[in-house]
mmCIF file of C-alpha atoms in Angstrom:
data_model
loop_
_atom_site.group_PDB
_atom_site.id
_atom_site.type_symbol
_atom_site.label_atom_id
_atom_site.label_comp_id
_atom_site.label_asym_id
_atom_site.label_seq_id
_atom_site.Cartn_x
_atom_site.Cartn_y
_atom_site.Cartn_z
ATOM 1 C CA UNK T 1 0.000 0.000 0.000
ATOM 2 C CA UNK T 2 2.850 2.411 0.610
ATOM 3 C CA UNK T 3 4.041 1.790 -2.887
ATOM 4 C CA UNK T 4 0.270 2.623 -4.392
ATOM 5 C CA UNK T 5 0.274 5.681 -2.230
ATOM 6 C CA UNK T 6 2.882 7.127 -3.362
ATOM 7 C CA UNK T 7 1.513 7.336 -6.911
ATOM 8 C CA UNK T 8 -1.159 9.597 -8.072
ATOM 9 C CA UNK T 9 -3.987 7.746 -9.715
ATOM 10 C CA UNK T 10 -4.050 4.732 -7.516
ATOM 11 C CA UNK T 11 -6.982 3.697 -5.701
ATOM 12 C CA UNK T 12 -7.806 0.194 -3.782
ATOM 13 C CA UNK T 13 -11.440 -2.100 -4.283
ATOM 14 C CA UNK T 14 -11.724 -4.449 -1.253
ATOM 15 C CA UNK T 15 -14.003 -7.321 -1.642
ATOM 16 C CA UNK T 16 -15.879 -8.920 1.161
ATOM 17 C CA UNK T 17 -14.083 -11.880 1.818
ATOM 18 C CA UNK T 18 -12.337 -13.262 5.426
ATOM 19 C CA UNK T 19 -9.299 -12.255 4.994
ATOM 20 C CA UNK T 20 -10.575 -8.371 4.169
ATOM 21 C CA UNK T 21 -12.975 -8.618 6.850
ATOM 22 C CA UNK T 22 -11.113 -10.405 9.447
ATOM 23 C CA UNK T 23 -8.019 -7.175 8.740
ATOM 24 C CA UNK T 24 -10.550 -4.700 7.688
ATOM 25 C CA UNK T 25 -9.202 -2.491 11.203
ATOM 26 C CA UNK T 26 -5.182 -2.827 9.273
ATOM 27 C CA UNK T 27 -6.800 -2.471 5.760
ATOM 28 C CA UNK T 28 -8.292 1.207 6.717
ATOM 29 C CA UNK T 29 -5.435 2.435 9.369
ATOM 30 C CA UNK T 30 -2.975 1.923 5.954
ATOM 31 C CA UNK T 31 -5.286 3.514 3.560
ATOM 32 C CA UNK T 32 -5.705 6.470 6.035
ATOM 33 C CA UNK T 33 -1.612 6.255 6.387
ATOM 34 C CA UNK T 34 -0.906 6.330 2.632
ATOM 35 C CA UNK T 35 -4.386 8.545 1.811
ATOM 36 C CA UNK T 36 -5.391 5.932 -0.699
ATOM 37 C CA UNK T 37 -8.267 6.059 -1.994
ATOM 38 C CA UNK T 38 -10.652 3.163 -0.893
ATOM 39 C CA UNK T 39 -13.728 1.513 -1.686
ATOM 40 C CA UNK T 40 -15.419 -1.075 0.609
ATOM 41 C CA UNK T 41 -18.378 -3.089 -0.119
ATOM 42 C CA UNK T 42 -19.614 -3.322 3.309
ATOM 43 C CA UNK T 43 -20.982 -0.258 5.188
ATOM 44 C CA UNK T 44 -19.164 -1.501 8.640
ATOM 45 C CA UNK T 45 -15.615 -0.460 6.566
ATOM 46 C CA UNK T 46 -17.092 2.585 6.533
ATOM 47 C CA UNK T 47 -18.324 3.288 9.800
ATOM 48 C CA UNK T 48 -14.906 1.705 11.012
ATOM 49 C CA UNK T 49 -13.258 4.988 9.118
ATOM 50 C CA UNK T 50 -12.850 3.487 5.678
ATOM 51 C CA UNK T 51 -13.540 6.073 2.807
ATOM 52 C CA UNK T 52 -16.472 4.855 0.867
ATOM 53 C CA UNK T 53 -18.415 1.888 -0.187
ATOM 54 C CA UNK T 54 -20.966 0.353 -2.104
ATOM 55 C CA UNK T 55 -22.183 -2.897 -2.139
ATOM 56 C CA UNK T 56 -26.031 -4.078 -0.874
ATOM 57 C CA UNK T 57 -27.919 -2.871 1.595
ATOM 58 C CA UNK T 58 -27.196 -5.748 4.802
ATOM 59 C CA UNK T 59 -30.472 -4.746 6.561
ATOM 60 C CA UNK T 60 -32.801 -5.199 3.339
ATOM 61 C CA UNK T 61 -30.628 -8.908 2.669
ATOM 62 C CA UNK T 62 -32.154 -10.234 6.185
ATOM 63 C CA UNK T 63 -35.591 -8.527 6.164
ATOM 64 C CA UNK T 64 -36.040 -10.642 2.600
ATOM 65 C CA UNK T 65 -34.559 -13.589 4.815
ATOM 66 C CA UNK T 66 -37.346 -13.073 7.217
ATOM 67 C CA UNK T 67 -39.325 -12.828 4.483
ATOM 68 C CA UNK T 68 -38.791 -16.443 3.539
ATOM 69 C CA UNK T 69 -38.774 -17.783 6.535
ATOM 70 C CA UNK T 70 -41.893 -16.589 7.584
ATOM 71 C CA UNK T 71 -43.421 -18.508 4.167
ATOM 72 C CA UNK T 72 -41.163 -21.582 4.824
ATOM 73 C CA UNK T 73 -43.033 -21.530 8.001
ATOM 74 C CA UNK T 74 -46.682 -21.064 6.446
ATOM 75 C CA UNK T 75 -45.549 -24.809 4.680
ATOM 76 C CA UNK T 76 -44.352 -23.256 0.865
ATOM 77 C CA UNK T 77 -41.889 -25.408 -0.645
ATOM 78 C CA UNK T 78 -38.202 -24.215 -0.489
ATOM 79 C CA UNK T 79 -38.020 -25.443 -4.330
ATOM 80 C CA UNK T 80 -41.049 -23.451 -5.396
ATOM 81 C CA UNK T 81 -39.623 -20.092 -4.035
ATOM 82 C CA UNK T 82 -38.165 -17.598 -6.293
ATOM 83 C CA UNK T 83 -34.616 -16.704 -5.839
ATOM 84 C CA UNK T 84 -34.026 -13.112 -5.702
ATOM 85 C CA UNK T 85 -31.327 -10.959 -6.781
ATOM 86 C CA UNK T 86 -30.721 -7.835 -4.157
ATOM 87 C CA UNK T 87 -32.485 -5.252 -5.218
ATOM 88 C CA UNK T 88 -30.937 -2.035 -2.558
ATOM 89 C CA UNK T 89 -27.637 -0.935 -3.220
ATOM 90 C CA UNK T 90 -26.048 1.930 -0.957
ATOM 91 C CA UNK T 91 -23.210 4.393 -1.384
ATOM 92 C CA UNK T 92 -21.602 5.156 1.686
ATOM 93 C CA UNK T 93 -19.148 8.020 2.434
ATOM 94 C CA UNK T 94 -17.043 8.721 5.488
ATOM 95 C CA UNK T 95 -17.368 12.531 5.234
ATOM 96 C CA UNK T 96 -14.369 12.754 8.319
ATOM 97 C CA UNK T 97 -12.199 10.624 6.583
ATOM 98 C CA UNK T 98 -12.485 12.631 3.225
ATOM 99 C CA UNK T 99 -11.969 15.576 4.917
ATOM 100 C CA UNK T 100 -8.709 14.138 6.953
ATOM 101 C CA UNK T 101 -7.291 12.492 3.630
ATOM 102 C CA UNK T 102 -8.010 15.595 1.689
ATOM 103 C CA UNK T 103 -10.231 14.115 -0.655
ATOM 104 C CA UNK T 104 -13.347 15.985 -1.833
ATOM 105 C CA UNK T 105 -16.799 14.085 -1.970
ATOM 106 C CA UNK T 106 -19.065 16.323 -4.140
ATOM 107 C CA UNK T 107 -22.381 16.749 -2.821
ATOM 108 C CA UNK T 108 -25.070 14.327 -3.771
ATOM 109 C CA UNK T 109 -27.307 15.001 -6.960
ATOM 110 C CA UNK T 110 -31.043 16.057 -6.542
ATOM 111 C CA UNK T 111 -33.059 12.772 -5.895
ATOM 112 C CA UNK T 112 -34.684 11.302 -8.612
ATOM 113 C CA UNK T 113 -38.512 10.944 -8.332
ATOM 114 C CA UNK T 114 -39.861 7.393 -8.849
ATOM 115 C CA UNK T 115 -42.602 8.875 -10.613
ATOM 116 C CA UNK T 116 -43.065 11.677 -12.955
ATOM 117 C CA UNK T 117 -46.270 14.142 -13.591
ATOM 118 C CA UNK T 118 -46.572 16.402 -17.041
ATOM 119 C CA UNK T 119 -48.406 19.677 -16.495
ATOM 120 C CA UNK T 120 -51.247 18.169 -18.238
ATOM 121 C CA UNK T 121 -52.148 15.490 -15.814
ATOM 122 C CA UNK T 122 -52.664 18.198 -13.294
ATOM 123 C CA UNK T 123 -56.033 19.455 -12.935
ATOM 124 C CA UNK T 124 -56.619 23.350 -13.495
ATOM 125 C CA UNK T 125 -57.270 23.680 -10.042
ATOM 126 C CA UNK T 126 -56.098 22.075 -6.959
ATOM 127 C CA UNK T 127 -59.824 20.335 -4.845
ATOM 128 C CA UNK T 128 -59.783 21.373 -1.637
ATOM 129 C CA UNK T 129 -60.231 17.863 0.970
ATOM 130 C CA UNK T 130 -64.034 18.371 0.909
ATOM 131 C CA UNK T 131 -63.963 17.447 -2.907
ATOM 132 C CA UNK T 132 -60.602 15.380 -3.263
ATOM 133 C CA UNK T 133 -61.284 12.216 -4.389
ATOM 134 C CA UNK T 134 -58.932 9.538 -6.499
ATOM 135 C CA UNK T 135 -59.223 8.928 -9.867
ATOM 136 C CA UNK T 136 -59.887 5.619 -10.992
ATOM 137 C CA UNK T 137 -56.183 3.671 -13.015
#
C-alpha cells in the first residue's frame, strides 16, 4: 500500500471476503496512512473509518430472509420459491475521513422521483379535501 500511495492515480477495491474482513481495522489504518483512496463493499468499513463503499444494503438482505422464513413456516416449498437478486444498493461516504485524507466528496445530486407528472395530468385547479377524491387507473 505504501508503494500505491505514493503514486497519483491509484486507488484500492476491497471485496468482502475473510481475509478483508477479518483485517478490515489494518486495511483502513494503511489507507488512512498512505491517503489511498478506498472503496469497501460493506458499510461496517465505513463506519470503522474506511472512505467509501458500495455494495447491498445488509439490513434489506435479512428482512427478505425473514421474508422467507416466515413462508417456509406457512408450509411453501423451499423449491417453489423464487430466488431473488438484491435489489438495494447503498453508497456510503465517510465525510471525516475525506476531509482528513483531503479528498473531496461532491455533494449528492437532486433525488430522482420514482414517478413523474406532465403539467397536463394536473387538474386546473387544486380540490380542496371536501372534494378530493382519487381517480380511478
Amino acid at each position: 500500500m505504501s508503494h500505491w500511495g505514493q503514486r497519483l492515480g491509484y486507488g484500492v477495491i476491497v471485496p468482502s471476503d475473510p481475509a478483508t474482513n477479518s483485517y478490515r481495522g489494518l486495511v483502513v489504518d494503511l489507507a488512512a496512512r498512505y491517503r489511498l483512496p478506498t472503496i469497501y463493499s460493506l458499510r461496517s468499513a465505513v463506519v470503522d473509518g474506511g472512505l467509501m463503499s458500495y455494495g447491498v444494503d445488509i439490513i434489506a438482505l435479512f428482512r427478505q430472509a425473514a421474508i422467507y422464513a416466515d413462508r417456509l413456516v406457512k408450509g411453501e416449498k423451499p423449491a417453489e420459491l423464487p430466488v431473488p437478486l438484491p435489489t438495494k444498493f447503498e453508497l456510503v461516504a465517510n465525510l471525516k475521513t475525506a476531509k482528513a485524507q483531503a479528498f473531496d466528496i461532491p455533494p449528492p445530486p437532486l433525488p430522482t422521483p420514482d414517478d413523474g407528472i406532465q403539467p397536463h395530468d394536473l387538474p386546473a385547479t387544486h380540490p380542496g379535501p371536501e372534494t378530493h377524491s382519487r381517480r380511478p387507473l
